[in-house]
PDB file of C-alpha atoms in Angstrom:
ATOM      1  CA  UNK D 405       0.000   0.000   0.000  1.00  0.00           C
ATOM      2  CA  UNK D 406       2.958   2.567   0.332  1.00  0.00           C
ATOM      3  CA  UNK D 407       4.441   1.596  -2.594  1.00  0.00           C
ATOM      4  CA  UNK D 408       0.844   2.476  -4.254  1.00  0.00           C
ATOM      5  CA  UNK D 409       0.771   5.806  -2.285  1.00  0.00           C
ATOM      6  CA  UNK D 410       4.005   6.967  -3.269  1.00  0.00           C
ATOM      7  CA  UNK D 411       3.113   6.025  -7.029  1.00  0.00           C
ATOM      8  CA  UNK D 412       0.096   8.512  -6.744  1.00  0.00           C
ATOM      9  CA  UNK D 413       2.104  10.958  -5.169  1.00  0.00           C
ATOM     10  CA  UNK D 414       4.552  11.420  -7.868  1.00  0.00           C
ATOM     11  CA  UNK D 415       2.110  11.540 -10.031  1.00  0.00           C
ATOM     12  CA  UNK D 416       0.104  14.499  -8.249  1.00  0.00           C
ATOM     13  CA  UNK D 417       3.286  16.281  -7.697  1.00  0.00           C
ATOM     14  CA  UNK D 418       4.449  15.546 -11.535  1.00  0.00           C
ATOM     15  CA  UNK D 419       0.660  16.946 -12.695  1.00  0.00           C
ATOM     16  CA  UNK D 420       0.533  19.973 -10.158  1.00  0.00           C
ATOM     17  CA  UNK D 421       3.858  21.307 -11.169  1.00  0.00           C
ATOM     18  CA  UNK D 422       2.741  20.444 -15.235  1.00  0.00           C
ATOM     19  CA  UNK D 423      -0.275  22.600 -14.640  1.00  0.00           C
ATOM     20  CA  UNK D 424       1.376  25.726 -12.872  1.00  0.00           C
ATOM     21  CA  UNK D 425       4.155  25.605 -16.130  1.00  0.00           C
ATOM     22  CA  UNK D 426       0.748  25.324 -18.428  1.00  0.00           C
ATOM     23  CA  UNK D 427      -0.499  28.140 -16.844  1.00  0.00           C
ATOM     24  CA  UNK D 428       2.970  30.469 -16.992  1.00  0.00           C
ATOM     25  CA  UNK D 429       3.398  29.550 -20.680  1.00  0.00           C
ATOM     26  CA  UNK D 430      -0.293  30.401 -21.089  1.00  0.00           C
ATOM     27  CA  UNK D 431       0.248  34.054 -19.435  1.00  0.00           C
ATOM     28  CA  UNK D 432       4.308  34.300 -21.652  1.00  0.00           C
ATOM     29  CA  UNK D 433       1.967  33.789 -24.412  1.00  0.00           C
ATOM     30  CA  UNK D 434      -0.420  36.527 -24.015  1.00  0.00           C
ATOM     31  CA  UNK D 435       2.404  38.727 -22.907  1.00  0.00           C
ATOM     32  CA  UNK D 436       3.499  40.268 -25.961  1.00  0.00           C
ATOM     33  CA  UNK D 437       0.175  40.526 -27.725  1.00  0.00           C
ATOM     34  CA  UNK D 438      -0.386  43.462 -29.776  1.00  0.00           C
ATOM     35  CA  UNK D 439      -3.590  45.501 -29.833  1.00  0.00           C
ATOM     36  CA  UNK D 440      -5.666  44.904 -33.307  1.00  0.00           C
ATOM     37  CA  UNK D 441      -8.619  47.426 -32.251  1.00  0.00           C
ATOM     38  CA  UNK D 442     -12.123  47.363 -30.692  1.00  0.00           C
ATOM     39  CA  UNK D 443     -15.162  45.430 -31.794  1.00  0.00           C
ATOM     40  CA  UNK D 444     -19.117  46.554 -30.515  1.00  0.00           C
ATOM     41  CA  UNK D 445     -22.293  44.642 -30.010  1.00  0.00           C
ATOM     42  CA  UNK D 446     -25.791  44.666 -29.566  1.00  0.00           C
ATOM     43  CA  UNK D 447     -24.650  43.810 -25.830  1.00  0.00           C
ATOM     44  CA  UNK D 448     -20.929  42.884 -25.689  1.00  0.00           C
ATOM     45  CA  UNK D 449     -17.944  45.124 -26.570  1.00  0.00           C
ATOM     46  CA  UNK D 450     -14.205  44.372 -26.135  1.00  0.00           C
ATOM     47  CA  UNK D 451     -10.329  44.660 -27.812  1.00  0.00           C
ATOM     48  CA  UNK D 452      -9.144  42.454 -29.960  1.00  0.00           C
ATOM     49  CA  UNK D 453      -5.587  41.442 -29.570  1.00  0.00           C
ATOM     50  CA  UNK D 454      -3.285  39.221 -31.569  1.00  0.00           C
ATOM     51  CA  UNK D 455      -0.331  36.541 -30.608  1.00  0.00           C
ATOM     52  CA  UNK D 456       3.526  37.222 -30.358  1.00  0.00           C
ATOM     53  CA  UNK D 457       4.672  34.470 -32.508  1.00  0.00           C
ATOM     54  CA  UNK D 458       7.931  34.062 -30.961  1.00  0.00           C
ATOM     55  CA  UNK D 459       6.334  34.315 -27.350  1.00  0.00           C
ATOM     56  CA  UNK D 460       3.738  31.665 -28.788  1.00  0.00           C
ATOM     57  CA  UNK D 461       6.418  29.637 -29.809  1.00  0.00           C
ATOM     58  CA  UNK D 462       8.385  30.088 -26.231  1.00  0.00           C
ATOM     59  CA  UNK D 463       4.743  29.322 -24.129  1.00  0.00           C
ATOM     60  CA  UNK D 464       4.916  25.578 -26.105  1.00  0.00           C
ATOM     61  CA  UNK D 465       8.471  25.074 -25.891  1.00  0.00           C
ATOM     62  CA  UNK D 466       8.377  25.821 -22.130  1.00  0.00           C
ATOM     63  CA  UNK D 467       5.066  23.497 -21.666  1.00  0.00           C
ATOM     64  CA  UNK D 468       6.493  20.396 -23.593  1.00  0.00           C
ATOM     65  CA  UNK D 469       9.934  21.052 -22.750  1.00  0.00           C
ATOM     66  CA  UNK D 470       8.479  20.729 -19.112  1.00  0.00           C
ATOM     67  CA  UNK D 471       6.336  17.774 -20.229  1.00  0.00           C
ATOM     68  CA  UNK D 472       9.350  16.147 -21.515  1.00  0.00           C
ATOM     69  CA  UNK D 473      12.059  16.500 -19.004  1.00  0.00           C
ATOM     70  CA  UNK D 474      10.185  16.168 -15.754  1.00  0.00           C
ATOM     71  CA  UNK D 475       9.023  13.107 -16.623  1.00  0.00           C
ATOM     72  CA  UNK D 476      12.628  11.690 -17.580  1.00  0.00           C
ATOM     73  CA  UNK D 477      14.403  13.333 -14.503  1.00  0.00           C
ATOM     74  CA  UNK D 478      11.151  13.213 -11.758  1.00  0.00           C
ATOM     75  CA  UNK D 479       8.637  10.883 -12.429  1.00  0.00           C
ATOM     76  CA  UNK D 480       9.571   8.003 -14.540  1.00  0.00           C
ATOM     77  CA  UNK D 481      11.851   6.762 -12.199  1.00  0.00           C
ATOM     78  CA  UNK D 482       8.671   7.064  -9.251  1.00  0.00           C
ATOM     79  CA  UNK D 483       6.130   4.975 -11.128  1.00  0.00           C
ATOM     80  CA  UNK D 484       8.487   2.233 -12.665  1.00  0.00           C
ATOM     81  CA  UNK D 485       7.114  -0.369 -10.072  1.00  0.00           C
ATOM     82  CA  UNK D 486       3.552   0.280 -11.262  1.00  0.00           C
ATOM     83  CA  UNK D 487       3.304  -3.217 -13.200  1.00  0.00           C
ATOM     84  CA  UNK D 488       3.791  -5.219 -10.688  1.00  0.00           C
ATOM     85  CA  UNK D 489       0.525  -3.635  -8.684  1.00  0.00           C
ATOM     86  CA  UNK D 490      -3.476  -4.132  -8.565  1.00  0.00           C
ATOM     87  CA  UNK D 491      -5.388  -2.652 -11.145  1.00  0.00           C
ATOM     88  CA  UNK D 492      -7.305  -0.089  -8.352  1.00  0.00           C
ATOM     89  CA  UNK D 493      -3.807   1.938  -8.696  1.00  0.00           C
ATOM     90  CA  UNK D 494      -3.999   1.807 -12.589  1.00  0.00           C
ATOM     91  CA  UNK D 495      -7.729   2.680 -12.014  1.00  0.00           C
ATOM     92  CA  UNK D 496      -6.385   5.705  -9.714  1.00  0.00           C
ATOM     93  CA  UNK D 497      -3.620   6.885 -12.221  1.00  0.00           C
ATOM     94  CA  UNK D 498      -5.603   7.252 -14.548  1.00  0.00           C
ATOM     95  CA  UNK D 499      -8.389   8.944 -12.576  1.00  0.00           C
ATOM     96  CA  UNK D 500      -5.832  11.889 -11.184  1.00  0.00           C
ATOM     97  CA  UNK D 501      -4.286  12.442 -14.722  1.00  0.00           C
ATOM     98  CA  UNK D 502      -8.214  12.961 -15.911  1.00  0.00           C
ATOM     99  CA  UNK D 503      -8.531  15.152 -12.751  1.00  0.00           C
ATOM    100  CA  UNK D 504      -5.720  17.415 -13.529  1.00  0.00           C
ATOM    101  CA  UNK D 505      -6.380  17.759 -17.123  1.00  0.00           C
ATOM    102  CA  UNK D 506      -9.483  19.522 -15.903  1.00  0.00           C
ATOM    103  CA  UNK D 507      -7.806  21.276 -13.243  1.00  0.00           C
ATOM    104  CA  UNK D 508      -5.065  22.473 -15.844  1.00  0.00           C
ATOM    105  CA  UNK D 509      -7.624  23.667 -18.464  1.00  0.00           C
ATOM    106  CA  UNK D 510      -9.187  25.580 -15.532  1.00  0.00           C
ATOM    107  CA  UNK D 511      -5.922  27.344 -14.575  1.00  0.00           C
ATOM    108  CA  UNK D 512      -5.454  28.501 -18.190  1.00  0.00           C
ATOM    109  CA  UNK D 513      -8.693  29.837 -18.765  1.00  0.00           C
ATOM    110  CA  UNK D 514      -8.354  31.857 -15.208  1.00  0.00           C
ATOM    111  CA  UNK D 515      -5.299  33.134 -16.588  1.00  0.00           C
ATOM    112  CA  UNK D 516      -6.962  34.154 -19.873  1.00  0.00           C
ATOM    113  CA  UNK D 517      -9.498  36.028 -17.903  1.00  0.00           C
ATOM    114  CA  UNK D 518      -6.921  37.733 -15.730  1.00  0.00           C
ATOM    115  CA  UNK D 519      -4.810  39.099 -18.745  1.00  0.00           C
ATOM    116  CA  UNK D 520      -7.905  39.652 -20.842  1.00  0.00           C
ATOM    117  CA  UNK D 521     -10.625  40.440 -19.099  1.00  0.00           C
ATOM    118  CA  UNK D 522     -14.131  39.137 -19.686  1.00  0.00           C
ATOM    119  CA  UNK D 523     -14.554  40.713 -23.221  1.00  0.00           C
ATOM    120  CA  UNK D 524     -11.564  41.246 -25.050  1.00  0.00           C
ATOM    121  CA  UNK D 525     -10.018  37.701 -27.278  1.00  0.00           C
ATOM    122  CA  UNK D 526      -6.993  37.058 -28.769  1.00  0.00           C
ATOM    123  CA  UNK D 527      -6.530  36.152 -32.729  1.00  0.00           C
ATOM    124  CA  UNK D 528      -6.457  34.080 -34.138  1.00  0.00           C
ATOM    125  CA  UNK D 529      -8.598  31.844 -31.963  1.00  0.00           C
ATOM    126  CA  UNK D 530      -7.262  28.811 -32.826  1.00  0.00           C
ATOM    127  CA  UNK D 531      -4.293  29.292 -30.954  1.00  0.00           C
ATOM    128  CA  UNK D 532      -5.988  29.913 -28.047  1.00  0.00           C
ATOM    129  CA  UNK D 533      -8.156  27.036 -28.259  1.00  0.00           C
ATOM    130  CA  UNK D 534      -5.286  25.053 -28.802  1.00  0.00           C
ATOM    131  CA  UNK D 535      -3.826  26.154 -25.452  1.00  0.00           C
ATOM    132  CA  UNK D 536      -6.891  26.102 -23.562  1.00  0.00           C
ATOM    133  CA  UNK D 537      -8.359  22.766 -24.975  1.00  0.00           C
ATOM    134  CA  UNK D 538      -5.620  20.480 -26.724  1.00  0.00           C
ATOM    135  CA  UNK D 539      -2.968  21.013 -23.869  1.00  0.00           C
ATOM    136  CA  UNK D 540      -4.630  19.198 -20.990  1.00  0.00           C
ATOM    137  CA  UNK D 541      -6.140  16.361 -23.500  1.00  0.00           C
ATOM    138  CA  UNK D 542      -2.186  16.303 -24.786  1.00  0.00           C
ATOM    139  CA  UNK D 543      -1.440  15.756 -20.556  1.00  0.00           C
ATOM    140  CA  UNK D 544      -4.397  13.248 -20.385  1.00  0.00           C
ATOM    141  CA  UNK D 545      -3.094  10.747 -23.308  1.00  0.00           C
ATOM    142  CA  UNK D 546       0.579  11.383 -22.620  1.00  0.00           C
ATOM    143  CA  UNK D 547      -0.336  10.233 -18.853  1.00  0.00           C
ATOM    144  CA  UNK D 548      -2.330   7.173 -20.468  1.00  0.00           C
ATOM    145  CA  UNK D 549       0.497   5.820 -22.360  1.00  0.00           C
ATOM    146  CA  UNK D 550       2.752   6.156 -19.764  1.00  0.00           C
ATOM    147  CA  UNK D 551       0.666   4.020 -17.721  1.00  0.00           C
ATOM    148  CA  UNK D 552       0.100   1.761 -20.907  1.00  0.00           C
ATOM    149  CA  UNK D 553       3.937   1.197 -21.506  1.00  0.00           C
ATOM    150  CA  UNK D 554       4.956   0.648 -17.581  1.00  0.00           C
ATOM    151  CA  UNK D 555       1.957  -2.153 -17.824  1.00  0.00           C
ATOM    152  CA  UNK D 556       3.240  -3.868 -20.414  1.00  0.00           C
ATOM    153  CA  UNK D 557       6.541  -4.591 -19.290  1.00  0.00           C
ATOM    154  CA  UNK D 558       6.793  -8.083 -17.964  1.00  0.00           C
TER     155      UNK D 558
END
């Protein structure tokens, strides 16, 4: 059971620390936006604001680069015993890295509101959808095959 404990552990403290770097490279990427003008609606008016490429560029780099490296160097090392456990800890991996990909979309949508406010956006919006949406599914199924590929070694 401490074995089990300490395998969850890692893998909180792995996930927390990958969600505070999602939300830093979130905010480096909205740092150098540039101001594009105003739009006005019926009820609704804001700026509109568009990406640093080379601070959008940064923002991913630090994120995978994070991804990447504290795995190797922190957590790979903390789950290698994994295999040889129950399937209520694979259950419970699994069930935290879900957890914190919510938590981590969360935290960068909170730190869209606190650079942007409630009405302005940021162009084009499929960057920011990418950061808001496809990072913590990216965290989910990198999480899932690292629990697939410890599993499967005998």
């Amino acid at each position: 059971m401490k074995k089990e404990l300490k395998i969850i552990g890692a893998e909180v403290l792995y996930l927390l620390l990958s969600t505070v770097v999602a939300a830093v490279a979130a905010l480096i990427q909205m740092t150098g936006r540039t101001y594009n003008g105003d739009y006005s609606g019926i009820i609704f008016s804001g700026s509109i604001y568009t990406y640093n490429a080379i601070l959008y560029i940064i923002g991913i780099a630090i994120y995978f680069g994070f991804m990447i490296v504290g795995y190797k160097c922190f957590l790979k090392t903390r789950i290698c015993d994994m295999n040889k456990s129950g399937v209520g800890l694979k259950i419970s991996f699994f069930v935290v890295a879900l957890i914190f990909a919510f938590m981590m979309f969360a935290a960068i949508v909170l730190c869209g509101f606190m650079v942007l406010g409630m009405n302005d956006s940021m162009k084009p919006e499929i960057l920011f959808l990418i950061t808001g949406y496809v990072w913590p599914v990216i965290s989910l199924i990198f999480m899932t095959v690292i629990e697939l590929r410890i599993c499967r070694r005998p």
